[in-house]
Amino acid sequence: MSGKITISDIVRSFCNYPHSYSIKKPGERHKAVMHSLGFETKGSPNAPKGLPLPSQTVKWTVLVNHKQWEQMAKEYKQARIKLKGSRIVIQGELLLEPHFMVEEGSIGVVAYKIECVEARKIIEEQQLSNTPQT
């Protein structure tokens, strides 16, 4: 059983060059391309009574496949904003033995779904302003 997680935060760092790595599957071995995003989130100071406070900061490295990366790049280019410093929402699963880390000592996450919050908001506003009024 794997642990599912949602991270909603501002991108602190990223590797926009693809990492090539080997994947072993039964009967085959090939190279795959992935990219990585780095996040640093802070725990809530309001833990339930009687429980210890969460960590002050948690570092995350999110692994993104090439198709997801290209879609993100397209949205950010269309919105004319930069990835670093923008808010995105990642849904994925925990990776216990990550080989490529952006943030040293971070927890790995394999991205299943990415939502570029600020970029999509800007794109939607652009589309509304370009729509002729009747």
Short mmCIF file of C-alpha atoms in Angstrom, two decimals:
data_model
loop_
_atom_site.label_atom_id
_atom_site.label_comp_id
_atom_site.label_asym_id
_atom_site.label_seq_id
_atom_site.Cartn_x
_atom_site.Cartn_y
_atom_site.Cartn_z
CA MET A 1 0.00 0.00 0.00
CA SER A 2 1.31 3.44 -0.89
CA GLY A 3 0.81 6.80 0.72
CA LYS A 4 -1.06 9.40 -1.32
CA ILE A 5 -0.29 13.04 -0.76
CA THR A 6 -1.31 16.49 -1.98
CA ILE A 7 1.20 19.33 -1.86
CA SER A 8 0.03 22.90 -2.43
CA ASP A 9 2.89 25.35 -2.26
CA ILE A 10 5.22 27.67 -4.11
CA VAL A 11 7.96 26.14 -6.28
CA ARG A 12 11.33 26.86 -4.63
CA SER A 13 13.62 25.12 -7.12
CA PHE A 14 13.52 22.83 -10.13
CA CYS A 15 15.68 20.88 -12.51
CA ASN A 16 14.54 21.70 -16.01
CA TYR A 17 17.03 19.33 -17.59
CA PRO A 18 15.79 15.78 -17.93
CA HIS A 19 17.31 13.08 -15.76
CA SER A 20 17.80 9.81 -17.60
CA TYR A 21 17.58 6.70 -15.49
CA SER A 22 17.08 3.02 -16.05
CA ILE A 23 13.88 1.29 -15.09
CA LYS A 24 13.75 -2.44 -14.59
CA LYS A 25 10.50 -4.11 -15.47
CA PRO A 26 9.99 -7.82 -15.84
CA GLY A 27 11.71 -8.78 -19.09
CA GLU A 28 12.73 -5.27 -20.17
CA ARG A 29 15.12 -2.45 -19.40
CA HIS A 30 14.84 1.01 -20.89
CA LYS A 31 15.60 4.65 -20.17
CA ALA A 32 12.94 7.08 -19.02
CA VAL A 33 13.04 10.88 -18.79
CA MET A 34 11.90 12.79 -15.73
CA HIS A 35 12.18 16.28 -14.27
CA SER A 36 12.07 17.36 -10.64
CA LEU A 37 10.56 20.20 -8.60
CA GLY A 38 11.65 21.26 -5.11
CA PHE A 39 9.32 22.51 -2.37
CA GLU A 40 9.75 23.50 1.25
CA THR A 41 6.53 23.50 3.27
CA LYS A 42 5.91 24.50 6.86
CA GLY A 43 3.82 22.60 9.37
CA SER A 44 0.82 24.11 11.11
CA PRO A 45 1.53 25.58 14.57
CA ASN A 46 -1.92 24.35 15.68
CA ALA A 47 -1.43 20.65 16.40
CA PRO A 48 -4.25 18.87 18.24
CA LYS A 49 -3.93 19.14 22.01
CA GLY A 50 -1.63 16.51 23.50
CA LEU A 51 0.29 15.85 20.24
CA PRO A 52 3.75 17.19 19.40
CA LEU A 53 4.05 20.10 16.99
CA PRO A 54 4.80 19.11 13.38
CA SER A 55 8.18 19.76 11.78
CA GLN A 56 9.05 23.41 11.23
CA THR A 57 9.91 22.76 7.57
CA VAL A 58 9.61 19.75 5.30
CA LYS A 59 11.53 19.51 2.03
CA TRP A 60 9.99 17.74 -0.96
CA THR A 61 11.34 16.60 -4.32
CA VAL A 62 8.53 15.93 -6.79
CA LEU A 63 9.34 13.78 -9.81
CA VAL A 64 7.50 14.77 -12.99
CA ASN A 65 7.50 12.90 -16.30
CA HIS A 66 8.43 14.62 -19.55
CA LYS A 67 4.83 14.89 -20.82
CA GLN A 68 3.69 16.59 -17.58
CA TRP A 69 6.72 18.91 -17.74
CA GLU A 70 5.97 19.94 -21.34
CA GLN A 71 2.32 20.68 -20.44
CA MET A 72 3.44 22.82 -17.49
CA ALA A 73 5.97 24.68 -19.67
CA LYS A 74 3.24 25.38 -22.25
CA GLU A 75 0.90 26.81 -19.61
CA TYR A 76 3.60 29.00 -18.04
CA LYS A 77 4.71 30.29 -21.44
CA GLN A 78 1.11 31.12 -22.38
CA ALA A 79 0.56 32.87 -19.02
CA ARG A 80 3.94 34.65 -19.33
CA ILE A 81 5.00 33.88 -15.77
CA LYS A 82 7.89 31.92 -14.29
CA LEU A 83 7.60 28.51 -12.68
CA LYS A 84 9.86 29.36 -9.74
CA GLY A 85 7.90 31.33 -7.18
CA SER A 86 4.48 30.32 -8.50
CA ARG A 87 1.89 28.21 -6.70
CA ILE A 88 1.09 24.73 -7.93
CA VAL A 89 -0.83 21.78 -6.53
CA ILE A 90 0.67 18.29 -6.85
CA GLN A 91 -1.20 15.05 -6.23
CA GLY A 92 0.94 11.97 -6.07
CA GLU A 93 2.38 9.12 -4.07
CA LEU A 94 5.33 8.99 -1.71
CA LEU A 95 8.64 7.68 -3.02
CA LEU A 96 10.67 6.06 -0.27
CA GLU A 97 13.98 5.68 -2.10
CA PRO A 98 14.36 8.68 -4.41
CA HIS A 99 17.57 8.73 -6.46
CA PHE A 100 17.32 12.31 -7.72
CA MET A 101 16.81 15.01 -5.15
CA VAL A 102 16.49 18.74 -5.76
CA GLU A 103 16.39 19.52 -2.05
CA GLU A 104 18.89 17.57 0.04
CA GLY A 105 17.21 15.53 2.76
CA SER A 106 13.83 15.80 1.11
CA ILE A 107 10.90 13.41 0.86
CA GLY A 108 10.23 12.10 -2.66
CA VAL A 109 6.87 12.25 -4.39
CA VAL A 110 5.86 10.82 -7.77
CA ALA A 111 3.47 13.31 -9.41
CA TYR A 112 0.24 11.89 -10.81
CA LYS A 113 -1.58 15.20 -11.29
CA ILE A 114 -0.26 18.75 -11.47
CA GLU A 115 -2.35 21.90 -11.34
CA CYS A 116 -0.57 25.15 -12.21
CA VAL A 117 -2.85 27.41 -10.15
CA GLU A 118 -1.52 30.87 -11.07
CA ALA A 119 -0.85 30.04 -14.73
CA ARG A 120 -4.35 28.62 -15.26
CA LYS A 121 -5.93 31.63 -13.55
CA ILE A 122 -4.07 34.03 -15.86
CA ILE A 123 -4.94 31.95 -18.96
CA GLU A 124 -8.63 31.92 -17.99
CA GLU A 125 -8.59 35.71 -17.47
CA GLN A 126 -6.92 36.16 -20.89
CA GLN A 127 -9.56 33.97 -22.55
CA LEU A 128 -12.40 35.91 -20.88
CA SER A 129 -10.95 39.26 -21.95
CA ASN A 130 -10.51 38.00 -25.56
CA THR A 131 -14.08 36.66 -25.78
CA PRO A 132 -16.32 39.08 -27.71
CA GLN A 133 -19.22 40.40 -25.67
CA THR A 134 -22.69 39.97 -27.21
#
